[in-house]
Short mmCIF file of C-alpha atoms and ligand atoms in Angstrom, two decimals:
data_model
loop_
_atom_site.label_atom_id
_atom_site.label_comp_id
_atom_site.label_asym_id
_atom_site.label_seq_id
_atom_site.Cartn_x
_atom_site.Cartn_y
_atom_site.Cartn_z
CA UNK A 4 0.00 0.00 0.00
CA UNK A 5 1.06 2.65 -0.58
CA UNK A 6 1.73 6.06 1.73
CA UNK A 7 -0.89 8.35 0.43
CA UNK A 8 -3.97 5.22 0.54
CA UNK A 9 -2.07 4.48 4.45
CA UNK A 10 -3.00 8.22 5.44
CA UNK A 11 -6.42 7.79 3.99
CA UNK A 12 -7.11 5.07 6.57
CA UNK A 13 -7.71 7.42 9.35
CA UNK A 14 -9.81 9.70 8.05
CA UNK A 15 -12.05 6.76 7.98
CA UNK A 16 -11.74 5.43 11.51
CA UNK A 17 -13.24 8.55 13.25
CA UNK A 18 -16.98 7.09 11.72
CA UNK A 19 -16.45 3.76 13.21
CA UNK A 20 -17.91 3.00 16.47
CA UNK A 21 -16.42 1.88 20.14
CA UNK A 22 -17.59 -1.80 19.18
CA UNK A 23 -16.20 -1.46 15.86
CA UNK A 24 -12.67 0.28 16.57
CA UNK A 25 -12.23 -2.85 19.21
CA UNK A 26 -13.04 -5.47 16.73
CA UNK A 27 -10.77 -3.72 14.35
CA UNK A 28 -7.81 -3.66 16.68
CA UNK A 29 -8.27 -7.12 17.86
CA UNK A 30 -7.57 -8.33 14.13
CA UNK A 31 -4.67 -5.72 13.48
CA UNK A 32 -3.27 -7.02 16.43
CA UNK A 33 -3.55 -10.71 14.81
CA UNK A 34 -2.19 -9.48 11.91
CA UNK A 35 0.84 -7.96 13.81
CA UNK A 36 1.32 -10.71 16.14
CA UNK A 37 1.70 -13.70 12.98
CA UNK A 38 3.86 -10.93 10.75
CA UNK A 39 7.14 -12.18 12.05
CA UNK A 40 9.23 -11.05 9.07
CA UNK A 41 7.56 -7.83 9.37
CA UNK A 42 8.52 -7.34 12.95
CA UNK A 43 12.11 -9.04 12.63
CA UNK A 44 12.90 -6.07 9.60
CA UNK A 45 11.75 -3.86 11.77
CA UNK A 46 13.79 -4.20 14.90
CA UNK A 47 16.61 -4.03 12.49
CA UNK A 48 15.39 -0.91 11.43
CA UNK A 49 15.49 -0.03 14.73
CA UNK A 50 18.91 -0.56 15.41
CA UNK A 51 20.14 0.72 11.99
CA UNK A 52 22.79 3.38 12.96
CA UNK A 53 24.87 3.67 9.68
CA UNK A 54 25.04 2.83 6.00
CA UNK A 55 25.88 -0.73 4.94
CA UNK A 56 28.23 0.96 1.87
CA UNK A 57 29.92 3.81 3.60
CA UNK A 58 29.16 3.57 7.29
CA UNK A 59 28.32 7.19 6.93
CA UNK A 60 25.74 8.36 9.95
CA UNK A 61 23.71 10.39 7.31
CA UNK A 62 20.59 8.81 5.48
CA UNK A 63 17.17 9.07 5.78
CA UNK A 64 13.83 7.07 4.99
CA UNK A 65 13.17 7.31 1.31
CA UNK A 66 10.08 5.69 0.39
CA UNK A 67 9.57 1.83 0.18
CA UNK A 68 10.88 -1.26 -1.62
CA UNK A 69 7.92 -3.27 -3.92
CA UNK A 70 7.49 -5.28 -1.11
CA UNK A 71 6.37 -2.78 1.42
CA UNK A 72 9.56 -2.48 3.13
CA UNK A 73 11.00 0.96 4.74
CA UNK A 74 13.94 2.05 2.32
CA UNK A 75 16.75 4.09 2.80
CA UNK A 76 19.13 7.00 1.14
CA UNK A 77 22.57 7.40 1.98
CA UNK A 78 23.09 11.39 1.96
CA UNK A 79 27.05 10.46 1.58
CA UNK A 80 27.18 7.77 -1.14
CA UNK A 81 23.49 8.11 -2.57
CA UNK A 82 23.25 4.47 -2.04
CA UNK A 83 19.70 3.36 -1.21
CA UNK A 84 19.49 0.10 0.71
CA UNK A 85 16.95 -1.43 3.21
CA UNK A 86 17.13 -3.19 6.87
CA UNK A 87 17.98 -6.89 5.28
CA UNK A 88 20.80 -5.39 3.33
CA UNK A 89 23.93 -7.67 4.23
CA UNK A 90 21.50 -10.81 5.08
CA UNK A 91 21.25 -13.96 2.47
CA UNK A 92 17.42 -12.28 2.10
CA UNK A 93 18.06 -9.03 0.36
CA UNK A 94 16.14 -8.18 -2.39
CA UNK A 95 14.65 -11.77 -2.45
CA UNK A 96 10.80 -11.07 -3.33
CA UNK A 97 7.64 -12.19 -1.88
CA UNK A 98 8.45 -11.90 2.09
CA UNK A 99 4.63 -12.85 2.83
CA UNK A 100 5.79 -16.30 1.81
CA UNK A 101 8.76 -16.99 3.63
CA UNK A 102 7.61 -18.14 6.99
CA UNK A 103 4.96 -20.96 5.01
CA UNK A 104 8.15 -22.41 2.92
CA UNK A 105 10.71 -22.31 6.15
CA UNK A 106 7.29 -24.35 7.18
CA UNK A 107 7.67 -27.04 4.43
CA UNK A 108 10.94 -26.77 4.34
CA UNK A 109 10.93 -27.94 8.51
CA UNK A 110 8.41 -30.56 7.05
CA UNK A 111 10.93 -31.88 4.76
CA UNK A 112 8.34 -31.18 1.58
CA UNK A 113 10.43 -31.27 -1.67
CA UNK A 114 10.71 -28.49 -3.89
CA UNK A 115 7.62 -29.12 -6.22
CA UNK A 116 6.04 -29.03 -3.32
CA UNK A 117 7.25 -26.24 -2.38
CA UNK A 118 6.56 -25.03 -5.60
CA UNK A 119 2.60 -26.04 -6.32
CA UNK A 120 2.04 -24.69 -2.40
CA UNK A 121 3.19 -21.50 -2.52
CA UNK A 122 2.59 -20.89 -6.36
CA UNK A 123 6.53 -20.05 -7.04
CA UNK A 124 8.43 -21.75 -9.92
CA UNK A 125 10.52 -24.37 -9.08
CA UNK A 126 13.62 -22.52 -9.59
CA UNK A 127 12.39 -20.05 -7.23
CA UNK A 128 11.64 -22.89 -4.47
CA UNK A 129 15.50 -24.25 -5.49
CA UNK A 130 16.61 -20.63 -4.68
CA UNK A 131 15.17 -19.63 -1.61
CA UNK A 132 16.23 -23.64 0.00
CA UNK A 133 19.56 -22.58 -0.25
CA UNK A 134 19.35 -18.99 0.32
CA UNK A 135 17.96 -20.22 3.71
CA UNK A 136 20.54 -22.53 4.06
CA UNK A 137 23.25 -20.72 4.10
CA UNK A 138 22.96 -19.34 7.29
CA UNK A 139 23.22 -22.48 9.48
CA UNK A 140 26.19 -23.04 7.02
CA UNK A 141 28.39 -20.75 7.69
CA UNK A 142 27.28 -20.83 11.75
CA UNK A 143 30.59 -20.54 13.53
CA UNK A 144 31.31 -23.91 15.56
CA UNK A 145 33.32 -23.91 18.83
CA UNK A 146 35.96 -26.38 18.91
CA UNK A 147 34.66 -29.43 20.30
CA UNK A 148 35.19 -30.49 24.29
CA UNK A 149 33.99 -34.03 26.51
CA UNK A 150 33.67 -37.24 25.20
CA UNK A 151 33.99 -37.00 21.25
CA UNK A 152 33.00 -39.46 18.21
CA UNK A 153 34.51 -38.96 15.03
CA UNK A 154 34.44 -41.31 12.12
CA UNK A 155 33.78 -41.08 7.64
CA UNK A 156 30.80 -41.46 6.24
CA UNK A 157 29.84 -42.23 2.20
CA UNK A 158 27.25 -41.30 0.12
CA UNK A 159 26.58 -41.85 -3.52
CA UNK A 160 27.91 -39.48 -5.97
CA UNK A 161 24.78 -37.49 -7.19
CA UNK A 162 25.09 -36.02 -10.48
CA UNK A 163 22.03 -34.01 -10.82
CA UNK A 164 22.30 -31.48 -13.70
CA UNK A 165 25.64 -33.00 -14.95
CA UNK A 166 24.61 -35.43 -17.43
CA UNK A 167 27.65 -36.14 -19.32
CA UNK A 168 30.01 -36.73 -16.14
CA UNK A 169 27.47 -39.50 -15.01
CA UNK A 170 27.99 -41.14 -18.21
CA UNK A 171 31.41 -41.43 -18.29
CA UNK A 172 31.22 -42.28 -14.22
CA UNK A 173 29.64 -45.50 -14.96
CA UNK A 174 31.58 -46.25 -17.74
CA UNK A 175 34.72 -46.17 -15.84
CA UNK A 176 32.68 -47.67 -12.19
CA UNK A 177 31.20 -50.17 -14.38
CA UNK A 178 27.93 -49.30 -13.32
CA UNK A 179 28.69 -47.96 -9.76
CA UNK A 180 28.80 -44.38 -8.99
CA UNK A 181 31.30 -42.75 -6.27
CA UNK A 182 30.64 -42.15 -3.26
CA UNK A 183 31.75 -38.74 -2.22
CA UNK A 184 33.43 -39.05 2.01
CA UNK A 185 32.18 -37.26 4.78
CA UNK A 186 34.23 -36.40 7.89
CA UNK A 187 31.78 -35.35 11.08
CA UNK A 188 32.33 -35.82 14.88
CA UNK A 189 30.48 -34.92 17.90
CA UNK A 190 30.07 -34.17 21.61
CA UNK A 191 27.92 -35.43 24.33
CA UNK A 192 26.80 -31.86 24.42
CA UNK A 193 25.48 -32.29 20.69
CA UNK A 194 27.62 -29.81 19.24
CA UNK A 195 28.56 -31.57 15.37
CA UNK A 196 31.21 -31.15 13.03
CA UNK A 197 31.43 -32.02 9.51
CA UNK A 198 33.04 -31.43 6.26
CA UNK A 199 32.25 -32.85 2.58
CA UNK A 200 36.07 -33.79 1.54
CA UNK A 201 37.39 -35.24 -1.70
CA UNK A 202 39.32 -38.49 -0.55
CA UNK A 203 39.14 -40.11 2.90
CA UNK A 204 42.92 -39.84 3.82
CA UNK A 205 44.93 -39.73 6.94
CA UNK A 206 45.87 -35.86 5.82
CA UNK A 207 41.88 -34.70 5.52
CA UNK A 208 41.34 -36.45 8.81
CA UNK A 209 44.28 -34.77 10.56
CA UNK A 210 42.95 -31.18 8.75
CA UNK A 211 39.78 -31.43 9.38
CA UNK A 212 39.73 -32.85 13.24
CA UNK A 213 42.98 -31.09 14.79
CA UNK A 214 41.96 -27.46 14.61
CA UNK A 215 38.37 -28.30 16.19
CA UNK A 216 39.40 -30.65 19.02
CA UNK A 217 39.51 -28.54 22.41
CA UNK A 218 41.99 -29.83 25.17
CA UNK A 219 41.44 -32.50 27.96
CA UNK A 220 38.88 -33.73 25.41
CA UNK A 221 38.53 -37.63 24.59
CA UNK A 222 38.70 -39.24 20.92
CA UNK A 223 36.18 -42.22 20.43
CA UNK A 224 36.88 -43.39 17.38
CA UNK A 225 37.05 -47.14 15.48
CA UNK A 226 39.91 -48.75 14.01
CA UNK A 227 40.83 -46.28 11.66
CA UNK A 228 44.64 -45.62 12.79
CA UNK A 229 44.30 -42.13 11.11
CA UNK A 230 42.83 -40.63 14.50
CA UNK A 231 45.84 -42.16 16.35
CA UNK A 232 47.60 -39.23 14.31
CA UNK A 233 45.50 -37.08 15.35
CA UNK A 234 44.89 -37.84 19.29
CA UNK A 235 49.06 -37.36 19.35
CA UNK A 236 49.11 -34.28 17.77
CA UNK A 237 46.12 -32.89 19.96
CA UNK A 238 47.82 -34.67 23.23
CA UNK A 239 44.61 -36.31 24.40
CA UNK A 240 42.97 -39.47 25.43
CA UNK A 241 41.96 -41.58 22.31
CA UNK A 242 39.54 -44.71 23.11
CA UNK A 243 39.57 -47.70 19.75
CA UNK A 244 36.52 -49.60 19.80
CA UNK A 245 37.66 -52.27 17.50
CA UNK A 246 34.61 -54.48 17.72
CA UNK A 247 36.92 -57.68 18.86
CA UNK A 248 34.46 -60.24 20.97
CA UNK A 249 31.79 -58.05 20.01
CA UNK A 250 32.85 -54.85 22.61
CA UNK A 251 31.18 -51.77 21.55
CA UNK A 252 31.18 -49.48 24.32
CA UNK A 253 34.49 -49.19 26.63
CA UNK A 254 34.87 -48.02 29.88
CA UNK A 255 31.06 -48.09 30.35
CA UNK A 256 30.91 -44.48 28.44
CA UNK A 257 33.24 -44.74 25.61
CA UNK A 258 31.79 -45.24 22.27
CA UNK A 259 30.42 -44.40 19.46
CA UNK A 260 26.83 -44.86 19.16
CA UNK A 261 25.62 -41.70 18.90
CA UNK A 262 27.48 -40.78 16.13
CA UNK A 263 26.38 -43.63 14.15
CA UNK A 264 22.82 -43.51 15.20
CA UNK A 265 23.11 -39.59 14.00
CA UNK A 266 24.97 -40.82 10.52
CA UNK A 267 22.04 -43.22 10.10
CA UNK A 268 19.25 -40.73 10.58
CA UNK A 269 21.17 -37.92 8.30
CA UNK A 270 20.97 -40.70 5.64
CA UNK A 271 16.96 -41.93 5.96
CA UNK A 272 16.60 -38.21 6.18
CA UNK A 273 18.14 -37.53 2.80
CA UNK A 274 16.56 -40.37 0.78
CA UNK A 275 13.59 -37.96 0.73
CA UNK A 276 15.95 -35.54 -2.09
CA UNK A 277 16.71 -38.04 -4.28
CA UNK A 278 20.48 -37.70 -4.87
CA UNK A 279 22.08 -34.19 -3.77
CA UNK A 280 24.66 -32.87 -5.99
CA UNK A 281 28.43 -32.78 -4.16
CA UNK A 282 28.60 -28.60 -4.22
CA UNK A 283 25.33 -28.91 -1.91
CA UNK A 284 26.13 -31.72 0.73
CA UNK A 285 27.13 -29.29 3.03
CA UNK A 286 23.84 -27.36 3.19
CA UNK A 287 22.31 -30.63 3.54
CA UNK A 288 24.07 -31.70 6.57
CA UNK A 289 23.42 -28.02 8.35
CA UNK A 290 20.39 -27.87 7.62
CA UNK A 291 19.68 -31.85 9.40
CA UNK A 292 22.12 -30.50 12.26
CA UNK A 293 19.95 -27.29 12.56
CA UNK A 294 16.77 -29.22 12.99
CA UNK A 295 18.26 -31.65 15.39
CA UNK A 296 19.41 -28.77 17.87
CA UNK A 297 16.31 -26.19 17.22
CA UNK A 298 13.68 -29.46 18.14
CA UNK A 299 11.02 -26.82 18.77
CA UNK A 300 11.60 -23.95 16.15
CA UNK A 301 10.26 -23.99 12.63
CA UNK A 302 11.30 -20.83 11.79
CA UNK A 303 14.47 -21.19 12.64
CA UNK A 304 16.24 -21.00 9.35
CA UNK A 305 14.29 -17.84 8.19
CA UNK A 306 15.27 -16.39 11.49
CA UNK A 307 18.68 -17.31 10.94
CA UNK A 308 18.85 -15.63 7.32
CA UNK A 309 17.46 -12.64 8.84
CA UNK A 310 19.91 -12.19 11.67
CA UNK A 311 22.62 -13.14 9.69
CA UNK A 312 25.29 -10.57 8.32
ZN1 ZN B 411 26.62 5.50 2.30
#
């Protein structure tokens, strides 16, 4: 709406009666209440001090985007900009249906159905999955402290979109595809760790666990001697469950279960997409460690786009 039809609204409420004005504020205050994106841009309005160019102190409101939102003017660089400039959600269109798909995406629904619910094309639906995903992505992790499982993980080789490559992959797997390795650990706290790699070698291993292992901590791990390297060069306590007469948990509380219970429900969880290409595994496995720590939030991606910069 526009500001001149917004100023016309008043003139009309002064006819309305007591009965009327209440019933009338009851339902704006509905309206308010289930507008979250509405009141998440505007508390960043609220704390908007300078511009996202020039970090000059000088601009002022100057009209609105398409999609209703307060926009401003840099008197410095002349830059206009809004409150979600800097977020993964600037300039993406259609706000008023971004809590609904962050609703289906929670659901796990796949992107045509995405697509036919929301009426968006399906490259829209592909856009805004990893728009939101980007900010559990790029979440910073803590290095990780207690009791810790680590261990690899394969998945098939998903060509999606690459048509050629998969034909020459299963000429030359005769028929197989790849699988692509996954590194990931965890913490009895829940705090995970993981990174898409390109081989499953002692080196990736050592790279990818030593810089995120916090000290006094514990390595559970298999047989795998690669994490012997990499207990010695952290200088802590490394527990093998080799599976010899059976043993899988040592010590009473060294194992690691959870980590392949949480492998095991990342991968029923994924069947759903039907092959993810390589570039995107990583979104994939946020997005499943997102859900598992935010049990109670479905919104919690869209809020996490928002607040991101
Ligand atoms: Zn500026």
């Amino acid at each position: 709406m526009n500001t001149q039809h917004l100023r016309g609204i008043p003139l009309h409420l002064e006819d309305l009666t007591y009965p009327e004005l209440k019933k009338l504020k009851h339902e704006v205050d509905g309206l308010i209440s289930k507008n979250q994106v509405g009141e998440v841009i505007a508390k960043r309005e609220d704390r908007l001090t300078d511009c996202p160019n020039c970090s000059s102190s000088q601009f002022t409101r100057w009209g609105f985007t398409k999609q209703g939102v307060q926009r401003f003017k840099c008197k410095a660089c002349l830059q206009t900009f809004n409150a979600l400039k800097g977020t993964p959600l600037y300039r993406m269109r259609m706000s008023q249906k971004w809590v609904q798909y962050n609703e289906l995406m929670w659901h796990g629904a796949t992107l045509r159905d995405c697509a036919k619910d929301l009426d968006i094309s399906l490259r829209t639906a592909f856009r805004w999955r990893h728009t939101f995903l980007k900010a559990p992505s790029y979440t910073g992790i803590q290095p990780l402290s207690g009791v810790i499982e680590a261990d690899e993980t394969f998945i098939n080789e998903s060509f999606k979109g690459k048509r050629i490559l998969h034909r020459d992959a299963r000429k030359r797997g005769g028929g197989k595809s790849p699988k692509t390795p996954i590194l990931i650990a965890l913490n009895r706290e829940g705090s995970v760790i993981h990174e898409v790699v390109d081989r499953n070698t002692k080196e990736s291993i050592c790279q990818f666990l030593q810089p995120r292992i916090a000290d006094g901590s514990v390595l559970c791990t298999d047989g795998n001697k690669s994490y012997i390297e990499v207990a010695n060069g952290c200088k802590i306590d490394h527990k093998r469950i080799i599976g010899l007469d059976k043993i899988r948990v040592v010590e009473n509380i060294y194992h690691i279960q959870a980590l392949n219970n949480y492998i095991m429900n990342w991968k029923e969880w994924m069947v759903r997409f039907r092959g993810v290409g390589r570039g995107y595994l990583t979104h994939y496995l946020s997005w499943f460690r997102h859900m598992k720590q935010h049990k109670k939030s479905d919104q919690g991606l869209l809020f996490a786009a928002m607040t991101n910069t």
